[in-house]
Amino acid sequence: MTIYDELVARGLIAQVTDEDEIKELINNGKATFYIGFDPTADSLHVGHFMALCLMKRLQMAGNKPIALIGGGTAMIGDPSGRTDMRQMMTKETIAHNCECFKEQMSKFIDFSEGKALMVNNADWLLDLNYVDVLREVGAHFSVNRMLTAECYKQRMEKGLSFLEFNYMIMQSYDFYALFQKYGCNLQFGGDDQWSNMLGGTELIRRKLGKNACAMTITLLLNSEGKKMGKTQSGAVWLDPKKTSPFDFYQYWRNVGDADVLKCIRMLTFLPLEEIDKMDSWEGSQLNQAKEILAYELTKLVHGEEEAKKAQEAAKALFAGGGNTENMPTTTLTDADFNEEGKIGILDLMVKAELVTSKAEARRGVQQGGVTVNGEKVADPFTAYDKASFSDEFVLKKGKKNFRKICM
């Protein structure tokens, strides 16, 4: 099976331009391709997972990835999938986020000896002359056609700023710049980026001739993948300081029955033959598949040792065992207690990051979904003094969200 056929079999490819040419490039290790990441936070999240895994797969097949950090486009903000305008970030914040991205991407992509590149589009976008952009780039874009793009149509009713309207042009210019600077001949992106990507392909061909080698591919479900980055308790980050390896493991362990095999196929590096055998799995076997998914992805992000710890901790807890050694821990300080020397259950749940607000915590208690050391907490006004945490104190929300609390 060729690498292109494998991408198709794993459900990763949705649309392409020039399929035969793309197959030739990818299958023979001739593709220099890019995927863009706008640094809107100081950590990548699981919504970026599909793109990172794709870059790793293609690099393993001899192709050269370019990880494009959107230090320039982040100053505009992508309107795709948005109902309102993104909050403007300072240059300092963007620069900090870019550095964080670089460190995390290195776990997936080998940047040694020219095997991959990491570039920042601020290097060329911030130096552009506005009039030159209008003349050299803007002349190749039809406003009527741009307004038919899905990323703009959904914003028209509530209002689309001229700032955001330029995003497609900036992203298209990225491909043009990468093509000229680094010989980038292929771009990948989510299905929600298709219009922007086509703009880049067409810009290169219009400026450099129809024979210019510039091709486009989109990833199936990448926009859905972005939604994967959010849970009821907030985002699931790749940075262990923001999402612990245990919580990361638990996130994948808790995927729906209908999604687990799809995730294994798209995100893990297990052989397809092994995955195909799982297609007939049902019932308790799907729980086994979820454990496989959680372990493989935790190992990929946090290393084998952390993956084993997370798996052992999860199995011990679900089996009703008392081994909490590898459970995520929240450490309280004197400042967390009130004047009476107590902390309420609602504040404790927020502190433990099991919920994002006291209102959510209250609903959890009222619905009977909160326990301490296996005992249900029925009163949202329940409070604990410091002595309560001298022995083991395990706070649980729902069936699968745990925290060990200590002083």
Coordinates of C-alpha atoms in Angstrom, one line a residue:
M1 CA 0.0 0.0 0.0
T2 CA 1.4 3.4 -0.9
I3 CA 1.4 6.2 1.6
Y4 CA -1.3 8.0 -0.3
D5 CA -3.5 4.9 -0.3
E6 CA -2.9 4.6 3.5
L7 CA -4.0 8.2 4.0
V8 CA -7.2 7.4 2.2
A9 CA -7.7 4.1 4.0
R10 CA -7.3 6.0 7.4
G11 CA -10.0 8.5 6.4
L12 CA -7.7 11.5 6.3
I13 CA -8.2 12.9 2.8
A14 CA -11.4 14.7 1.9
Q15 CA -10.7 16.8 -1.2
V16 CA -7.7 17.2 -3.6
T17 CA -6.7 19.2 -6.6
D18 CA -4.5 17.3 -9.1
E19 CA -4.8 13.9 -7.4
D20 CA -2.4 12.1 -9.8
E21 CA 0.3 14.7 -9.3
I22 CA -0.2 14.6 -5.5
K23 CA 0.1 10.8 -5.5
E24 CA 3.4 11.1 -7.5
L25 CA 4.8 13.6 -5.0
I26 CA 3.8 11.9 -1.8
N27 CA 4.5 8.3 -2.8
N28 CA 8.0 9.1 -4.0
G29 CA 9.0 11.4 -1.1
K30 CA 9.1 14.5 -3.3
A31 CA 6.5 16.6 -1.5
T32 CA 7.6 19.7 0.4
F33 CA 4.4 20.4 2.2
Y34 CA 3.1 22.8 4.8
I35 CA 0.4 23.0 7.4
G36 CA -0.3 26.2 9.3
F37 CA -0.8 26.7 13.0
D38 CA -2.1 30.1 14.3
P39 CA -0.6 30.6 17.8
T40 CA -3.8 31.6 19.6
A41 CA -2.7 30.0 22.9
D42 CA 0.5 29.0 24.6
S43 CA -0.1 25.3 23.9
L44 CA -1.3 23.1 21.1
H45 CA -4.4 21.1 21.9
V46 CA -5.9 17.8 20.7
G47 CA -7.6 19.6 17.9
H48 CA -4.1 20.0 16.3
F49 CA -3.5 16.3 16.7
M50 CA -4.6 15.2 13.3
A51 CA -2.3 17.6 11.5
L52 CA 0.7 16.7 13.6
C53 CA 0.2 13.0 13.1
L54 CA -0.2 13.6 9.3
M55 CA 3.1 15.5 9.2
K56 CA 4.8 12.7 11.1
R57 CA 3.4 10.1 8.7
L58 CA 4.5 11.9 5.6
Q59 CA 7.9 12.7 7.0
M60 CA 8.4 9.0 7.7
A61 CA 7.7 8.3 4.0
G62 CA 10.5 10.7 3.0
N63 CA 8.5 13.9 2.5
K64 CA 9.6 17.2 4.0
P65 CA 7.2 19.1 6.3
I66 CA 7.1 22.8 6.9
A67 CA 5.4 23.8 10.1
L68 CA 4.2 27.3 9.5
I69 CA 3.6 29.3 12.7
G70 CA 1.1 32.0 12.0
G71 CA 2.8 34.9 13.8
G72 CA 1.5 37.2 11.2
T73 CA -2.0 35.8 10.4
A74 CA -2.7 35.6 14.2
M75 CA -2.7 39.4 14.2
I76 CA -5.7 39.3 11.9
G77 CA -7.6 36.2 13.1
D78 CA -9.2 33.4 11.1
P79 CA -13.0 33.9 10.8
S80 CA -13.5 30.2 10.0
G81 CA -15.9 28.5 12.4
R82 CA -16.4 31.8 14.3
T83 CA -19.6 33.6 15.2
D84 CA -17.6 36.7 16.4
M85 CA -14.3 38.3 15.9
R86 CA -11.3 36.8 17.7
Q87 CA -9.7 38.8 20.5
M88 CA -6.7 40.8 19.3
M89 CA -3.4 39.6 20.8
T90 CA -0.3 41.6 21.4
K91 CA 2.9 40.9 19.5
E92 CA 4.6 39.8 22.7
T93 CA 1.8 37.2 23.4
I94 CA 2.0 35.9 19.8
A95 CA 5.8 35.6 20.1
H96 CA 5.6 33.7 23.4
N97 CA 2.9 31.3 21.9
C98 CA 5.1 30.7 18.9
E99 CA 8.0 29.5 21.1
C100 CA 5.7 27.2 23.0
F101 CA 4.5 25.7 19.7
K102 CA 8.0 25.0 18.5
E103 CA 8.9 23.0 21.6
Q104 CA 5.8 20.9 21.4
M105 CA 6.0 20.2 17.6
S106 CA 9.5 18.8 18.0
K107 CA 8.0 15.8 19.7
F108 CA 6.2 14.8 16.5
I109 CA 8.5 16.2 13.8
D110 CA 12.2 15.6 13.2
F111 CA 13.7 19.0 12.5
S112 CA 17.3 17.8 12.3
E113 CA 19.6 17.9 9.2
G114 CA 17.1 19.8 7.0
K115 CA 14.5 17.1 7.4
A116 CA 11.8 19.6 8.2
L117 CA 11.4 23.4 8.5
M118 CA 9.7 25.6 11.1
V119 CA 9.0 29.1 9.8
N120 CA 6.9 32.1 11.0
N121 CA 4.8 34.0 8.5
A122 CA 5.4 37.2 10.4
D123 CA 8.8 37.1 8.7
W124 CA 7.2 38.1 5.4
L125 CA 3.7 39.3 6.2
L126 CA 4.7 42.1 8.6
D127 CA 7.0 43.7 6.1
L128 CA 4.5 43.8 3.2
N129 CA 3.6 47.2 1.7
Y130 CA -0.1 47.6 1.7
V131 CA -0.3 49.2 -1.8
D132 CA 2.0 46.5 -3.2
V133 CA -0.3 43.8 -1.8
L134 CA -3.3 45.5 -3.4
R135 CA -1.6 45.6 -6.8
E136 CA 0.4 42.3 -6.8
V137 CA -2.0 40.1 -4.8
G138 CA -5.4 41.7 -4.5
A139 CA -5.8 41.9 -8.3
H140 CA -6.0 38.1 -8.4
F141 CA -8.9 37.8 -6.0
S142 CA -12.6 38.2 -6.9
V143 CA -14.6 39.7 -4.0
N144 CA -17.8 38.1 -5.3
R145 CA -16.1 34.7 -5.3
M146 CA -14.6 35.3 -1.8
L147 CA -18.0 36.0 -0.3
T148 CA -19.2 32.6 -1.4
A149 CA -16.7 30.9 0.8
E150 CA -18.2 29.1 3.8
C151 CA -15.9 30.8 6.2
Y152 CA -17.3 34.2 5.2
K153 CA -20.9 33.3 4.6
Q154 CA -21.6 32.2 8.2
R155 CA -20.3 35.6 9.4
M156 CA -22.2 37.8 7.0
E157 CA -25.3 38.1 9.1
K158 CA -23.5 39.2 12.3
G159 CA -21.0 41.3 10.5
L160 CA -17.6 40.5 8.9
S161 CA -14.8 43.0 9.6
F162 CA -12.5 44.2 6.8
L163 CA -9.7 43.0 9.0
E164 CA -10.9 39.4 8.9
F165 CA -11.9 39.7 5.2
N166 CA -8.1 39.9 4.5
Y167 CA -7.4 36.6 6.1
M168 CA -7.9 34.5 2.9
I169 CA -5.5 36.8 1.0
M170 CA -2.9 36.5 3.8
Q171 CA -3.2 32.7 3.9
S172 CA -3.0 32.5 0.1
Y173 CA 0.1 34.7 0.2
D174 CA 1.7 32.3 2.7
F175 CA 1.6 29.4 0.1
Y176 CA 3.0 31.8 -2.5
A177 CA 5.9 32.9 -0.2
L178 CA 6.6 29.3 0.8
F179 CA 6.6 28.1 -2.8
Q180 CA 9.2 30.8 -3.7
K181 CA 11.4 30.6 -0.6
Y182 CA 11.4 26.9 0.1
G183 CA 10.1 25.1 -2.9
C184 CA 6.9 24.2 -1.1
N185 CA 4.7 22.4 -3.6
L186 CA 1.8 21.1 -1.5
Q187 CA -0.4 22.4 1.3
F188 CA -2.6 20.5 3.7
G189 CA -5.4 21.9 5.9
G190 CA -8.8 21.3 7.4
D191 CA -12.0 21.0 5.4
D192 CA -12.9 24.4 6.8
Q193 CA -9.8 25.9 5.1
W194 CA -10.6 24.7 1.6
S195 CA -11.4 28.1 0.1
N196 CA -8.3 29.7 1.6
M197 CA -6.2 26.9 0.3
L198 CA -7.6 27.1 -3.2
G199 CA -6.8 30.8 -3.1
G200 CA -3.1 30.0 -2.5
T201 CA -3.0 27.4 -5.3
E202 CA -4.6 29.8 -7.8
L203 CA -2.4 32.8 -6.7
I204 CA 0.8 30.8 -7.5
R205 CA -0.6 29.6 -10.9
R206 CA -1.8 33.1 -11.9
K207 CA 1.4 34.8 -11.0
L208 CA 3.9 32.1 -12.0
G209 CA 2.0 30.3 -14.8
K210 CA -0.4 27.4 -14.9
N211 CA 2.5 24.9 -15.0
A212 CA 3.7 26.0 -11.6
C213 CA 3.6 23.0 -9.2
A214 CA 1.2 24.0 -6.4
M215 CA -1.4 21.5 -5.1
T216 CA -3.9 21.3 -2.4
I217 CA -5.3 18.6 -0.1
T218 CA -7.8 18.9 2.8
L219 CA -8.1 16.6 5.8
L220 CA -11.3 14.9 6.5
L221 CA -12.9 16.0 9.8
N222 CA -10.2 18.5 10.8
S223 CA -12.8 21.0 11.7
E224 CA -14.4 18.3 13.9
G225 CA -10.9 17.6 15.2
K226 CA -10.7 21.2 16.4
K227 CA -13.9 20.6 18.4
M228 CA -12.0 17.6 20.0
G229 CA -9.9 20.2 21.8
K230 CA -12.8 21.2 24.1
T231 CA -14.4 19.3 26.9
Q232 CA -17.0 20.3 29.5
S233 CA -14.1 21.3 31.8
G234 CA -12.2 23.3 29.2
A235 CA -9.5 22.5 26.6
V236 CA -7.4 19.4 26.4
W237 CA -3.9 20.6 25.9
L238 CA -0.7 18.9 24.8
D239 CA 1.3 20.8 27.5
P240 CA 1.4 18.5 30.6
K241 CA 1.3 21.6 32.8
K242 CA -2.1 22.5 31.4
T243 CA -3.5 19.0 31.0
S244 CA -1.9 16.2 33.0
P245 CA -1.0 12.9 31.2
F246 CA -3.7 11.2 33.3
D247 CA -6.3 13.7 32.2
F248 CA -5.1 13.4 28.6
Y249 CA -5.4 9.6 28.8
Q250 CA -8.8 9.9 30.3
Y251 CA -10.0 12.2 27.6
W252 CA -9.3 9.6 24.9
R253 CA -10.5 6.8 27.2
N254 CA -13.8 8.5 27.3
V255 CA -14.5 9.0 23.6
G256 CA -17.8 7.7 22.3
D257 CA -18.3 4.2 21.1
A258 CA -19.0 5.5 17.6
D259 CA -15.8 7.4 17.4
V260 CA -13.2 5.2 19.0
L261 CA -12.2 3.1 15.9
K262 CA -12.3 6.2 13.7
C263 CA -9.8 7.9 16.1
I264 CA -7.6 4.8 16.2
R265 CA -7.5 4.7 12.4
M266 CA -6.8 8.4 12.0
L267 CA -4.6 9.2 14.9
T268 CA -2.5 6.2 15.9
F269 CA 0.3 4.5 14.1
L270 CA -1.0 1.0 14.6
P271 CA -1.0 -1.1 11.4
L272 CA -4.2 -0.9 9.4
E273 CA -4.4 -4.7 9.4
E274 CA -4.5 -4.7 13.2
I275 CA -7.1 -1.9 13.2
D276 CA -9.3 -3.6 10.6
K277 CA -9.6 -6.6 12.9
M278 CA -11.3 -4.3 15.5
D279 CA -14.1 -3.3 13.1
S280 CA -16.2 -6.2 14.4
W281 CA -15.6 -5.3 18.1
E282 CA -18.6 -4.4 20.2
G283 CA -19.7 -4.1 23.8
S284 CA -16.8 -4.6 26.2
Q285 CA -14.4 -4.9 23.4
L286 CA -14.9 -1.2 22.6
N287 CA -13.7 -0.4 26.1
Q288 CA -10.5 -2.3 25.2
A289 CA -10.3 -0.3 22.0
K290 CA -10.6 2.9 24.0
E291 CA -7.7 1.8 26.3
I292 CA -5.6 1.2 23.2
L293 CA -6.4 4.6 21.8
A294 CA -5.7 6.4 25.1
Y295 CA -2.4 4.6 25.6
E296 CA -1.1 5.0 22.1
L297 CA -1.9 8.8 22.0
T298 CA -0.6 9.4 25.5
K299 CA 2.6 7.6 24.6
L300 CA 2.9 9.7 21.5
V301 CA 2.6 13.0 23.4
H302 CA 4.0 12.3 26.8
G303 CA 6.2 9.3 26.4
E304 CA 5.8 5.6 27.2
E305 CA 6.5 6.0 30.9
E306 CA 3.7 8.5 31.5
A307 CA 1.4 6.5 29.3
K308 CA 2.0 3.4 31.5
K309 CA 1.4 5.5 34.7
A310 CA -1.8 6.9 33.4
Q311 CA -3.1 3.5 32.3
E312 CA -2.2 1.8 35.6
A313 CA -3.9 4.6 37.6
A314 CA -7.0 4.5 35.5
K315 CA -7.3 0.7 35.8
A316 CA -6.8 0.8 39.6
L317 CA -9.4 3.4 40.0
F318 CA -12.0 1.8 37.8
A319 CA -11.4 -1.6 39.5
G320 CA -12.1 0.1 42.9
G321 CA -8.6 -0.2 44.1
G322 CA -6.9 2.2 46.4
N323 CA -3.8 2.9 44.4
T324 CA -3.8 6.6 43.7
E325 CA -0.1 7.0 43.2
N326 CA -0.4 8.2 39.6
M327 CA -3.7 10.1 40.0
P328 CA -3.6 13.9 39.2
T329 CA -3.1 15.8 42.4
T330 CA -4.3 19.2 43.5
T331 CA -2.4 20.8 46.3
L332 CA -4.2 23.2 48.6
T333 CA -2.6 26.2 50.3
D334 CA -3.7 28.2 53.4
A335 CA -5.1 30.8 51.0
D336 CA -7.7 28.4 49.6
F337 CA -9.5 28.2 53.0
N338 CA -11.9 30.8 54.3
E339 CA -11.7 32.7 57.6
E340 CA -13.2 29.6 59.4
G341 CA -10.5 27.4 58.0
K342 CA -12.7 25.6 55.6
I343 CA -13.1 25.1 51.8
G344 CA -16.5 24.4 50.3
I345 CA -17.1 21.5 47.9
L346 CA -17.9 23.9 45.0
D347 CA -14.7 25.9 45.5
L348 CA -12.8 22.6 45.8
M349 CA -14.1 21.3 42.5
V350 CA -13.1 24.5 40.7
K351 CA -9.7 24.5 42.4
A352 CA -9.3 20.8 41.2
E353 CA -10.2 21.9 37.7
L354 CA -13.0 19.3 37.5
V355 CA -15.3 22.1 36.5
T356 CA -14.9 25.6 35.1
S357 CA -17.4 27.4 37.4
K358 CA -19.2 27.0 40.8
A359 CA -22.5 26.9 38.9
E360 CA -21.3 23.8 37.0
A361 CA -20.0 22.3 40.3
R362 CA -23.4 23.0 42.0
R363 CA -25.2 21.1 39.2
G364 CA -22.9 18.2 39.6
V365 CA -23.6 17.9 43.3
Q366 CA -27.4 18.4 42.8
Q367 CA -27.4 15.7 40.2
G368 CA -25.7 13.2 42.5
G369 CA -22.5 13.0 40.4
V370 CA -19.9 14.1 43.0
T371 CA -18.2 11.9 45.6
V372 CA -15.5 12.2 48.2
N373 CA -13.7 8.9 49.0
G374 CA -16.5 7.0 47.4
E375 CA -19.2 8.8 49.4
K376 CA -21.8 10.9 47.6
V377 CA -21.8 14.6 48.4
A378 CA -25.5 15.6 48.6
D379 CA -25.3 19.1 50.0
P380 CA -23.7 21.9 47.8
F381 CA -22.8 23.7 51.1
T382 CA -20.6 20.9 52.3
A383 CA -17.2 22.2 53.5
Y384 CA -14.0 20.6 54.7
D385 CA -11.4 21.8 57.2
K386 CA -7.6 21.3 56.8
A387 CA -7.6 18.1 58.8
S388 CA -9.8 16.5 56.2
F389 CA -6.8 16.4 53.8
S390 CA -4.3 14.8 56.2
D391 CA -5.5 11.4 55.0
E392 CA -6.2 10.4 51.5
F393 CA -8.9 12.6 49.9
V394 CA -10.2 11.6 46.4
L395 CA -12.7 13.9 44.8
K396 CA -14.6 12.4 41.9
K397 CA -17.0 14.0 39.4
G398 CA -19.1 11.7 37.2
K399 CA -17.7 8.2 36.6
K400 CA -14.3 9.0 35.2
N401 CA -13.0 12.4 36.5
F402 CA -10.8 12.1 39.6
R403 CA -8.5 14.3 41.6
K404 CA -6.5 13.5 44.7
I405 CA -6.5 16.5 47.1
C406 CA -3.8 17.2 49.6
M407 CA -2.2 20.0 51.6

